[in-house]
Short mmCIF file of C-alpha atoms and ligand atoms in Angstrom, two decimals:
data_model
loop_
_atom_site.label_atom_id
_atom_site.label_comp_id
_atom_site.label_asym_id
_atom_site.label_seq_id
_atom_site.Cartn_x
_atom_site.Cartn_y
_atom_site.Cartn_z
CA MET H 223 -2.17 28.57 -18.35
CA ARG H 224 -4.16 26.55 -15.83
CA ALA H 225 -2.75 24.47 -12.98
CA VAL H 226 -5.10 21.61 -13.78
CA ASP H 227 -3.73 21.31 -17.34
CA ILE H 228 -0.18 21.13 -16.02
CA ILE H 229 -1.20 18.41 -13.56
CA ILE H 230 -2.95 16.45 -16.32
CA LYS H 231 0.07 16.79 -18.62
CA LYS H 232 2.33 15.30 -15.95
CA ARG H 233 -0.27 12.66 -15.12
CA GLU H 234 -0.15 11.63 -18.79
CA LYS H 235 3.68 11.43 -18.61
CA GLY H 236 4.23 14.63 -20.59
CA GLU H 237 7.39 16.74 -20.36
CA LEU H 238 6.65 20.14 -18.83
CA THR H 239 8.11 23.31 -20.29
CA ARG H 240 10.08 25.76 -18.19
CA GLU H 241 7.19 28.23 -18.47
CA GLU H 242 4.71 25.67 -17.13
CA ILE H 243 6.95 24.78 -14.19
CA GLU H 244 7.55 28.45 -13.37
CA PHE H 245 3.83 29.19 -13.61
CA PHE H 246 3.04 26.36 -11.22
CA ILE H 247 5.64 27.30 -8.62
CA ARG H 248 4.76 31.00 -8.78
CA GLY H 249 1.06 30.22 -8.34
CA PHE H 250 1.73 27.83 -5.48
CA VAL H 251 3.83 30.35 -3.57
CA SER H 252 1.34 33.20 -4.11
CA GLY H 253 -1.53 31.01 -2.91
CA ASP H 254 -3.35 31.02 -6.27
CA ILE H 255 -2.63 27.31 -6.59
CA PRO H 256 -4.01 25.56 -3.49
CA ASP H 257 -2.38 22.77 -1.50
CA TYR H 258 -4.59 20.08 -3.03
CA GLN H 259 -3.40 20.88 -6.54
CA ALA H 260 0.22 21.08 -5.42
CA SER H 261 -0.17 17.71 -3.65
CA VAL H 262 -1.44 15.90 -6.74
CA PHE H 263 1.22 17.62 -8.83
CA ALA H 264 3.84 16.18 -6.47
CA MET H 265 2.21 12.76 -6.75
CA ALA H 266 2.17 12.96 -10.57
CA VAL H 267 5.89 13.83 -10.51
CA LEU H 268 6.59 10.99 -8.09
CA LEU H 269 4.78 8.49 -10.30
CA ASN H 270 5.91 9.70 -13.71
CA GLY H 271 9.25 11.35 -13.04
CA MET H 272 10.91 14.34 -14.64
CA THR H 273 13.71 14.67 -17.13
CA PRO H 274 16.98 16.23 -15.86
CA ARG H 275 15.99 19.39 -17.74
CA GLU H 276 12.59 19.56 -16.00
CA THR H 277 14.24 18.88 -12.62
CA THR H 278 16.73 21.68 -13.22
CA ASP H 279 13.92 24.07 -14.16
CA LEU H 280 11.95 23.03 -11.08
CA THR H 281 15.01 23.59 -8.88
CA LEU H 282 15.70 27.03 -10.31
CA SER H 283 12.03 28.06 -10.08
CA MET H 284 11.93 27.03 -6.44
CA ALA H 285 15.25 28.72 -5.71
CA HIS H 286 13.98 31.92 -7.36
CA SER H 287 10.67 31.79 -5.47
CA GLY H 288 12.50 33.95 -2.92
CA GLN H 289 15.78 35.79 -2.75
CA ILE H 290 19.07 34.26 -3.85
CA LEU H 291 21.70 35.22 -1.35
CA ASP H 292 24.95 36.64 -2.58
CA LEU H 293 27.39 36.07 0.25
CA SER H 294 30.45 37.48 -1.46
CA ASP H 295 30.18 40.74 0.48
CA VAL H 296 30.19 38.97 3.87
CA VAL H 297 32.59 36.03 3.54
CA ASP H 298 35.36 34.94 1.14
CA ILE H 299 33.93 31.47 0.76
CA ALA H 300 30.87 29.90 2.39
CA VAL H 301 30.44 26.14 2.50
CA ASP H 302 27.20 24.25 2.95
CA LYS H 303 26.21 20.61 3.38
CA HIS H 304 23.00 18.68 3.01
CA SER H 305 21.84 15.17 3.68
CA SER H 306 19.21 13.45 1.56
CA GLY H 307 17.53 12.28 4.77
CA GLY H 308 17.85 9.37 7.12
CA VAL H 309 17.19 7.96 10.57
CA GLY H 310 19.28 9.27 13.45
CA ASP H 311 21.02 11.65 11.05
CA LYS H 312 22.00 14.55 13.26
CA THR H 313 25.18 15.21 11.28
CA SER H 314 24.56 18.92 10.65
CA LEU H 315 24.31 19.63 14.37
CA ALA H 316 27.86 18.40 14.94
CA VAL H 317 29.49 19.15 11.58
CA LEU H 318 28.50 22.78 11.17
CA PRO H 319 30.06 24.02 14.42
CA THR H 320 33.10 21.79 13.88
CA VAL H 321 33.81 23.17 10.42
CA ALA H 322 33.07 26.72 11.54
CA ALA H 323 35.51 26.26 14.44
CA CYS H 324 38.13 25.33 11.82
CA GLY H 325 37.79 28.80 10.33
CA LEU H 326 35.43 28.13 7.45
CA SER H 327 32.11 29.97 7.31
CA VAL H 328 29.09 27.69 7.10
CA GLY H 329 25.56 28.87 6.43
CA LYS H 330 22.86 26.25 6.02
CA MET H 331 19.17 26.15 5.39
CA SER H 332 17.69 22.91 6.73
CA GLY H 333 14.35 21.17 6.62
CA ARG H 334 11.90 19.59 9.01
CA GLY H 335 11.16 15.90 9.45
CA LEU H 336 10.11 14.24 6.24
CA GLY H 337 8.21 10.94 6.42
CA PHE H 338 10.21 8.52 8.56
CA SER H 339 13.34 10.69 8.45
CA GLY H 340 14.03 13.34 11.06
CA GLY H 341 14.64 17.00 10.25
CA THR H 342 17.31 19.30 11.60
CA LEU H 343 14.86 22.13 12.29
CA ASP H 344 12.62 20.01 14.48
CA LYS H 345 15.69 18.81 16.36
CA LEU H 346 16.97 22.35 16.91
CA GLU H 347 13.59 23.55 18.13
CA SER H 348 13.93 21.19 21.07
CA ILE H 349 16.27 23.90 22.42
CA PRO H 350 13.83 26.51 23.82
CA GLY H 351 13.93 29.80 21.96
CA TYR H 352 16.03 28.59 19.00
CA ARG H 353 14.82 30.50 15.93
CA VAL H 354 14.74 28.75 12.57
CA ASP H 355 13.13 31.62 10.66
CA LEU H 356 16.01 34.04 10.10
CA SER H 357 15.46 36.69 7.46
CA THR H 358 17.93 37.14 4.64
CA ASP H 359 19.55 40.08 6.42
CA GLU H 360 19.83 38.14 9.66
CA PHE H 361 21.34 35.16 7.81
CA LYS H 362 24.02 37.33 6.24
CA GLN H 363 24.73 39.29 9.38
CA GLN H 364 25.13 36.16 11.48
CA LEU H 365 27.33 34.49 8.89
CA LYS H 366 29.58 37.53 8.84
CA GLU H 367 29.75 37.93 12.61
CA LYS H 368 29.66 34.34 13.87
CA GLY H 369 30.72 32.26 10.85
CA VAL H 370 27.88 29.79 11.39
CA VAL H 371 24.14 29.77 10.60
CA LEU H 372 21.62 26.92 10.77
CA THR H 373 18.12 28.02 9.87
CA GLY H 374 15.04 27.08 7.84
CA GLN H 375 13.33 28.41 4.76
CA SER H 376 12.22 31.86 5.76
CA LEU H 377 9.59 33.73 3.85
CA ASP H 378 12.28 35.19 1.65
CA LEU H 379 14.51 32.13 1.02
CA ALA H 380 13.17 29.30 -1.17
CA PRO H 381 9.61 29.62 0.20
CA ALA H 382 8.35 27.23 -2.50
CA ASP H 383 10.32 24.42 -0.91
CA GLY H 384 9.08 25.25 2.58
CA LYS H 385 5.48 24.91 1.38
CA MET H 386 6.05 21.89 -0.85
CA TYR H 387 8.14 20.07 1.77
CA ALA H 388 5.32 20.29 4.33
CA LEU H 389 2.88 18.80 1.82
CA ARG H 390 5.23 16.03 0.71
CA ASP H 391 5.80 14.98 4.30
CA VAL H 392 2.15 14.00 4.72
CA THR H 393 1.07 13.00 1.20
CA GLY H 394 3.41 10.09 0.47
CA THR H 395 5.36 12.15 -2.06
CA VAL H 396 8.83 12.18 -0.56
CA GLN H 397 10.50 9.32 -2.39
CA SER H 398 11.03 10.93 -5.78
CA ILE H 399 14.40 11.71 -7.31
CA PRO H 400 13.29 14.98 -9.02
CA LEU H 401 11.44 16.18 -5.90
CA ILE H 402 14.33 15.42 -3.57
CA ALA H 403 16.95 16.84 -5.93
CA SER H 404 15.00 20.07 -6.47
CA SER H 405 14.13 20.41 -2.77
CA ILE H 406 17.73 20.06 -1.67
CA MET H 407 19.38 22.03 -4.45
CA CYS H 408 16.95 24.98 -4.43
CA LYS H 409 17.81 25.55 -0.77
CA LYS H 410 21.52 25.24 -1.47
CA ILE H 411 21.37 27.67 -4.39
CA ALA H 412 19.20 30.16 -2.47
CA ALA H 413 21.48 30.09 0.58
CA GLY H 414 24.36 31.31 -1.55
CA ALA H 415 27.19 28.93 -0.56
CA GLN H 416 29.88 28.62 -3.20
CA ALA H 417 30.82 25.08 -2.15
CA ILE H 418 28.43 22.30 -1.17
CA VAL H 419 28.95 18.78 0.23
CA LEU H 420 25.99 16.47 -0.38
CA ASP H 421 25.55 13.46 1.88
CA VAL H 422 23.38 11.11 -0.18
CA LYS H 423 22.04 8.25 1.91
CA THR H 424 21.29 4.80 0.61
CA GLY H 425 19.69 1.79 2.25
CA LEU H 426 16.57 0.69 4.09
CA GLY H 427 16.30 3.93 6.07
CA ALA H 428 16.97 6.24 3.12
CA PHE H 429 14.68 7.56 0.42
CA MET H 430 17.00 5.91 -2.10
CA GLU H 431 17.09 2.26 -1.12
CA THR H 432 19.61 1.12 -3.70
CA LEU H 433 23.09 2.38 -4.41
CA ASP H 434 22.16 2.83 -8.08
CA GLU H 435 19.25 5.17 -7.26
CA ALA H 436 21.40 7.09 -4.77
CA ARG H 437 24.07 7.53 -7.43
CA ILE H 438 21.53 8.88 -9.92
CA LEU H 439 20.27 11.36 -7.32
CA ALA H 440 23.82 12.36 -6.39
CA ASN H 441 24.89 12.91 -10.01
CA LEU H 442 21.76 14.91 -10.77
CA MET H 443 22.30 17.20 -7.78
CA VAL H 444 25.97 17.68 -8.61
CA ASP H 445 25.03 18.60 -12.19
CA ILE H 446 22.36 21.08 -11.05
CA GLY H 447 24.79 22.66 -8.57
CA LYS H 448 27.49 23.02 -11.19
CA LEU H 449 25.02 24.54 -13.60
CA ALA H 450 24.26 27.13 -10.93
CA GLY H 451 27.98 27.86 -10.69
CA ARG H 452 28.67 26.05 -7.40
CA GLU H 453 31.38 23.56 -6.46
CA VAL H 454 29.68 20.36 -5.39
CA VAL H 455 30.84 17.02 -4.02
CA ALA H 456 28.49 14.14 -3.22
CA LEU H 457 29.22 11.30 -0.78
CA LEU H 458 27.22 8.08 -0.84
CA SER H 459 26.69 6.90 2.72
CA ASP H 460 25.01 3.97 4.40
CA MET H 461 21.54 4.30 5.91
CA ASN H 462 20.51 0.70 6.47
CA GLN H 463 20.80 1.11 10.23
CA PRO H 464 20.30 4.35 12.20
CA LEU H 465 23.30 6.67 12.31
CA GLY H 466 24.65 6.87 15.87
CA CYS H 467 22.40 5.61 18.63
CA ALA H 468 19.80 8.33 19.23
CA VAL H 469 16.63 8.66 17.14
CA GLY H 470 14.21 11.43 18.15
CA ASN H 471 14.60 15.18 18.40
CA SER H 472 16.08 16.14 21.77
CA LEU H 473 17.77 12.73 22.12
CA GLU H 474 19.63 13.48 18.87
CA VAL H 475 20.58 16.99 19.95
CA ILE H 476 22.00 15.53 23.17
CA GLU H 477 24.00 12.95 21.17
CA ALA H 478 25.35 15.65 18.85
CA ILE H 479 26.41 17.76 21.85
CA GLU H 480 28.09 14.73 23.44
CA THR H 481 29.95 14.20 20.16
CA LEU H 482 31.05 17.83 20.15
CA LYS H 483 32.32 17.22 23.67
CA GLY H 484 34.55 14.43 22.35
CA GLY H 485 32.24 11.48 23.12
CA GLY H 486 29.29 10.16 21.16
CA PRO H 487 28.93 6.92 19.23
CA GLU H 488 31.92 5.84 17.17
CA ASP H 489 30.06 5.57 13.82
CA PHE H 490 28.51 9.01 14.19
CA ARG H 491 31.81 10.63 15.15
CA GLU H 492 33.56 8.99 12.17
CA HIS H 493 30.78 10.07 9.82
CA CYS H 494 31.00 13.67 11.04
CA LEU H 495 34.79 13.79 10.74
CA HIS H 496 34.62 12.53 7.15
CA VAL H 497 31.93 15.02 6.10
CA SER H 498 33.81 17.84 7.88
CA ALA H 499 37.04 16.91 6.09
CA HIS H 500 35.30 17.12 2.70
CA MET H 501 33.86 20.53 3.58
CA LEU H 502 37.26 21.81 4.69
CA VAL H 503 38.88 20.66 1.44
CA LEU H 504 36.10 22.04 -0.75
CA GLY H 505 36.25 25.31 1.15
CA LYS H 506 40.02 25.43 0.54
CA ARG H 507 40.76 25.51 4.26
CA THR H 508 42.92 22.37 4.01
CA LYS H 509 44.66 20.80 1.04
CA ASP H 510 43.58 17.20 1.55
CA LEU H 511 41.15 15.03 3.49
CA GLY H 512 43.79 13.86 5.98
CA GLU H 513 44.59 17.42 6.97
CA GLY H 514 40.88 18.28 7.08
CA ARG H 515 40.13 15.39 9.37
CA ALA H 516 43.01 16.27 11.69
CA LEU H 517 41.80 19.87 11.92
CA ALA H 518 38.23 18.74 12.68
CA GLU H 519 39.51 16.30 15.35
CA LYS H 520 41.50 19.12 16.92
CA ALA H 521 38.46 21.45 16.98
CA ILE H 522 36.52 18.80 18.90
CA ALA H 523 39.43 17.97 21.22
CA ASN H 524 40.18 21.57 22.16
CA GLY H 525 36.55 22.51 22.77
CA SER H 526 36.31 25.08 19.98
CA ALA H 527 33.66 23.07 18.08
CA LEU H 528 31.45 22.93 21.17
CA GLU H 529 32.02 26.63 21.75
CA LYS H 530 30.88 27.32 18.16
CA PHE H 531 27.71 25.36 18.86
CA ARG H 532 27.09 27.61 21.90
CA VAL H 533 27.68 30.65 19.68
CA LEU H 534 25.20 29.28 17.12
CA VAL H 535 22.51 28.56 19.70
CA GLN H 536 22.93 31.96 21.33
CA ALA H 537 22.95 33.84 18.03
CA GLN H 538 19.64 32.23 17.07
CA GLY H 539 17.96 32.96 20.38
CA GLY H 540 18.25 29.50 21.95
CA ASP H 541 18.78 28.83 25.64
CA VAL H 542 22.52 28.10 25.80
CA SER H 543 22.29 26.59 29.27
CA TYR H 544 20.86 23.45 27.59
CA VAL H 545 24.21 22.87 25.90
CA ASP H 546 25.97 22.57 29.25
CA GLU H 547 23.17 21.01 31.27
CA LEU H 548 21.82 18.21 29.12
CA SER H 549 19.45 17.20 31.93
CA LYS H 550 17.43 20.33 31.10
CA PHE H 551 16.05 18.72 27.93
CA PRO H 552 12.55 17.43 28.64
CA ARG H 553 12.44 13.74 29.50
CA ALA H 554 9.71 11.41 28.37
CA LYS H 555 7.32 10.00 31.00
CA TYR H 556 8.15 6.36 30.23
CA ILE H 557 11.72 5.20 29.69
CA GLU H 558 12.00 1.47 29.10
CA VAL H 559 15.08 -0.60 28.33
CA VAL H 560 14.32 -3.59 26.09
CA ASN H 561 16.77 -6.47 26.41
CA ALA H 562 17.90 -9.02 23.83
CA SER H 563 15.82 -12.18 24.05
CA ARG H 564 18.67 -14.26 22.62
CA SER H 565 22.43 -14.21 22.16
CA GLY H 566 23.85 -13.71 18.70
CA ASN H 567 25.37 -11.34 16.16
CA ILE H 568 23.23 -8.44 15.03
CA SER H 569 22.61 -8.76 11.29
CA GLN H 570 20.10 -5.94 10.82
CA VAL H 571 18.66 -2.91 12.58
CA GLN H 572 16.00 -1.89 10.08
CA ALA H 573 16.40 1.89 10.04
CA ARG H 574 13.10 2.69 8.38
CA SER H 575 11.09 0.74 10.98
CA VAL H 576 12.91 2.61 13.73
CA GLY H 577 12.18 5.95 11.98
CA GLU H 578 8.51 5.08 11.51
CA ALA H 579 8.26 3.96 15.13
CA SER H 580 9.68 7.31 16.26
CA VAL H 581 6.98 9.08 14.21
CA THR H 582 4.40 6.85 15.96
CA LEU H 583 5.76 8.06 19.29
CA GLY H 584 5.25 11.67 18.15
CA ALA H 585 8.76 12.63 16.99
CA GLY H 586 7.46 13.34 13.45
CA ARG H 587 4.20 14.31 11.78
CA THR H 588 1.45 12.37 10.05
CA LYS H 589 -0.53 15.56 9.34
CA LYS H 590 0.83 19.01 8.48
CA SER H 591 -0.54 20.50 11.70
CA ASP H 592 0.75 17.75 14.04
CA PRO H 593 2.81 19.07 16.96
CA ILE H 594 6.21 17.48 17.59
CA ASP H 595 6.98 15.71 20.86
CA TYR H 596 10.64 16.59 21.35
CA ALA H 597 11.30 14.15 24.19
CA VAL H 598 10.33 10.85 22.55
CA GLY H 599 12.41 8.41 20.52
CA PHE H 600 14.93 5.63 20.94
CA ILE H 601 18.47 4.87 21.91
CA ILE H 602 19.59 1.94 19.78
CA HIS H 603 22.42 0.29 21.68
CA HIS H 604 23.99 -1.90 19.00
CA LYS H 605 25.20 -1.84 15.42
CA VAL H 606 25.15 -4.50 12.73
CA GLY H 607 28.08 -6.84 13.42
CA ASP H 608 27.93 -6.46 17.24
CA HIS H 609 27.71 -9.58 19.37
CA VAL H 610 25.08 -9.44 22.13
CA GLN H 611 24.31 -11.79 24.99
CA LYS H 612 20.77 -12.70 25.93
CA GLY H 613 19.60 -10.06 28.42
CA ASP H 614 21.90 -7.29 27.15
CA PRO H 615 20.14 -3.94 26.59
CA LEU H 616 19.11 -3.79 22.93
CA PHE H 617 17.33 -0.45 22.80
CA THR H 618 15.71 2.10 25.12
CA ILE H 619 12.30 3.59 24.39
CA HIS H 620 11.45 7.16 25.44
CA ALA H 621 7.65 7.53 25.24
CA ASN H 622 4.93 9.74 26.60
CA ASP H 623 2.07 7.33 25.94
CA GLU H 624 1.83 3.79 27.29
CA ALA H 625 -0.13 2.34 24.36
CA LYS H 626 2.32 3.77 21.85
CA LEU H 627 5.21 2.44 23.91
CA ALA H 628 3.78 -1.08 23.68
CA GLU H 629 3.24 -0.66 19.92
CA VAL H 630 6.76 0.52 19.13
CA ARG H 631 8.39 -2.05 21.44
CA GLU H 632 7.22 -4.79 19.07
CA ILE H 633 8.16 -2.83 15.93
CA VAL H 634 11.68 -2.06 17.07
CA LEU H 635 12.20 -5.59 18.40
CA ALA H 636 11.20 -6.88 14.96
CA ALA H 637 13.58 -4.36 13.36
CA HIS H 638 16.50 -6.26 14.96
CA SER H 639 17.67 -9.49 13.30
CA PHE H 640 20.27 -11.91 14.66
CA SER H 641 22.64 -14.39 13.15
CA ASP H 642 24.61 -17.24 14.69
CA VAL H 643 27.52 -16.63 12.35
CA GLN H 644 29.77 -13.61 12.47
CA VAL H 645 28.39 -10.55 10.66
CA ALA H 646 30.58 -7.88 9.04
CA PRO H 647 29.90 -4.29 10.18
CA LEU H 648 28.24 -2.05 7.58
CA PRO H 649 30.46 0.50 5.84
CA LEU H 650 29.86 4.16 6.65
CA PHE H 651 30.45 5.34 3.07
CA TYR H 652 30.21 3.58 -0.28
CA SER H 653 31.78 6.22 -2.47
N1 URA T 836 16.07 16.84 2.31
C1 URA T 836 15.45 17.87 1.71
O1 URA T 836 15.75 19.03 1.98
N2 URA T 836 14.49 17.62 0.81
C2 URA T 836 14.11 16.37 0.49
O2 URA T 836 13.23 16.21 -0.33
C3 URA T 836 14.76 15.28 1.11
C4 URA T 836 15.75 15.55 2.03
#
């Protein structure tokens, strides 16, 4: 077999066999198939799609590119969650410690920023020392001892996704149902959780802009998970406007910590409680969502969720003092509040524009080797449906470069639309 023939077959809309997919993934991971061939393969898949059978084979090949964890010797039941990617989506940072504080073990393998959407690993690395490269043994040991793990693809867990993800981020090959489904599900299968909650985003700041596409992605991932013997639930959630207020790595970590302390934006807190409740039910810790939500609320109110976050940070080598002294996070050189130039009801905060603007500031990458600027980003002060008066703060820019600040000011201003008539708030979940 030759990589080029597999690429051409997909370019010509052919259906790849399992052997061809396995050959490609094996070659890519070993280095025999270079990045440029893997990039055009991803583009051919994005343009011509894959059947559910091909997507399942791709997922399993990527999952088996490293070890598949069997967690049954360390915990009775491990639960995992994953978001399909959005703007301001720092859910894992708050949900994992909350659920773990409720007595359910949670081990998760996350990703980095992808296109305009932020990544949990980049956010976590804004805490000095935090390690996202745990080995399989470390993953299992920490899950057993601490009941919570939040790491990245190490060399021995789904390495094919780690490599492919970095290429997709900078080659315009993110927005593809088979590539997203396989990327998410290979990590979930490799990380060994028996129960998985998928948070599938839809809207202007999601990779799936329409509810129909999001539903197809959700169903496909649920099917793949079930085929791999896992219990899977998918939620369809809104991503037309940023989730919470903070967009940008350390700003989002700070917002997640504030939420764990009982504060944080209302929409983000609600979102986290709902996802936590689903995880608690799926993990058989509570019998229904109401009970799950109450338990999660209690873990936040009594400080045990925040304490679990400290435990997580410490276990992975991070500087725990950042959790208690939020002023330690690096601050951007320029912090500018932009006010509303008119009164009215907010009818749109275009999430994708805000996400792209945060990449412009340096919060994400445009090339694989780009460094991340952890301090930059935005605080978006209002939600769709809010009424604002002329002169009210609309958003705050955190920038380290004056020219970029001027550029994103216009972009994020244009991302806000106003209406003179009342506007209904957006729902948090569709299904
Ligand atoms: N999250 C992932 O892990 N992979 C994707 O492709 C998109 C979101």
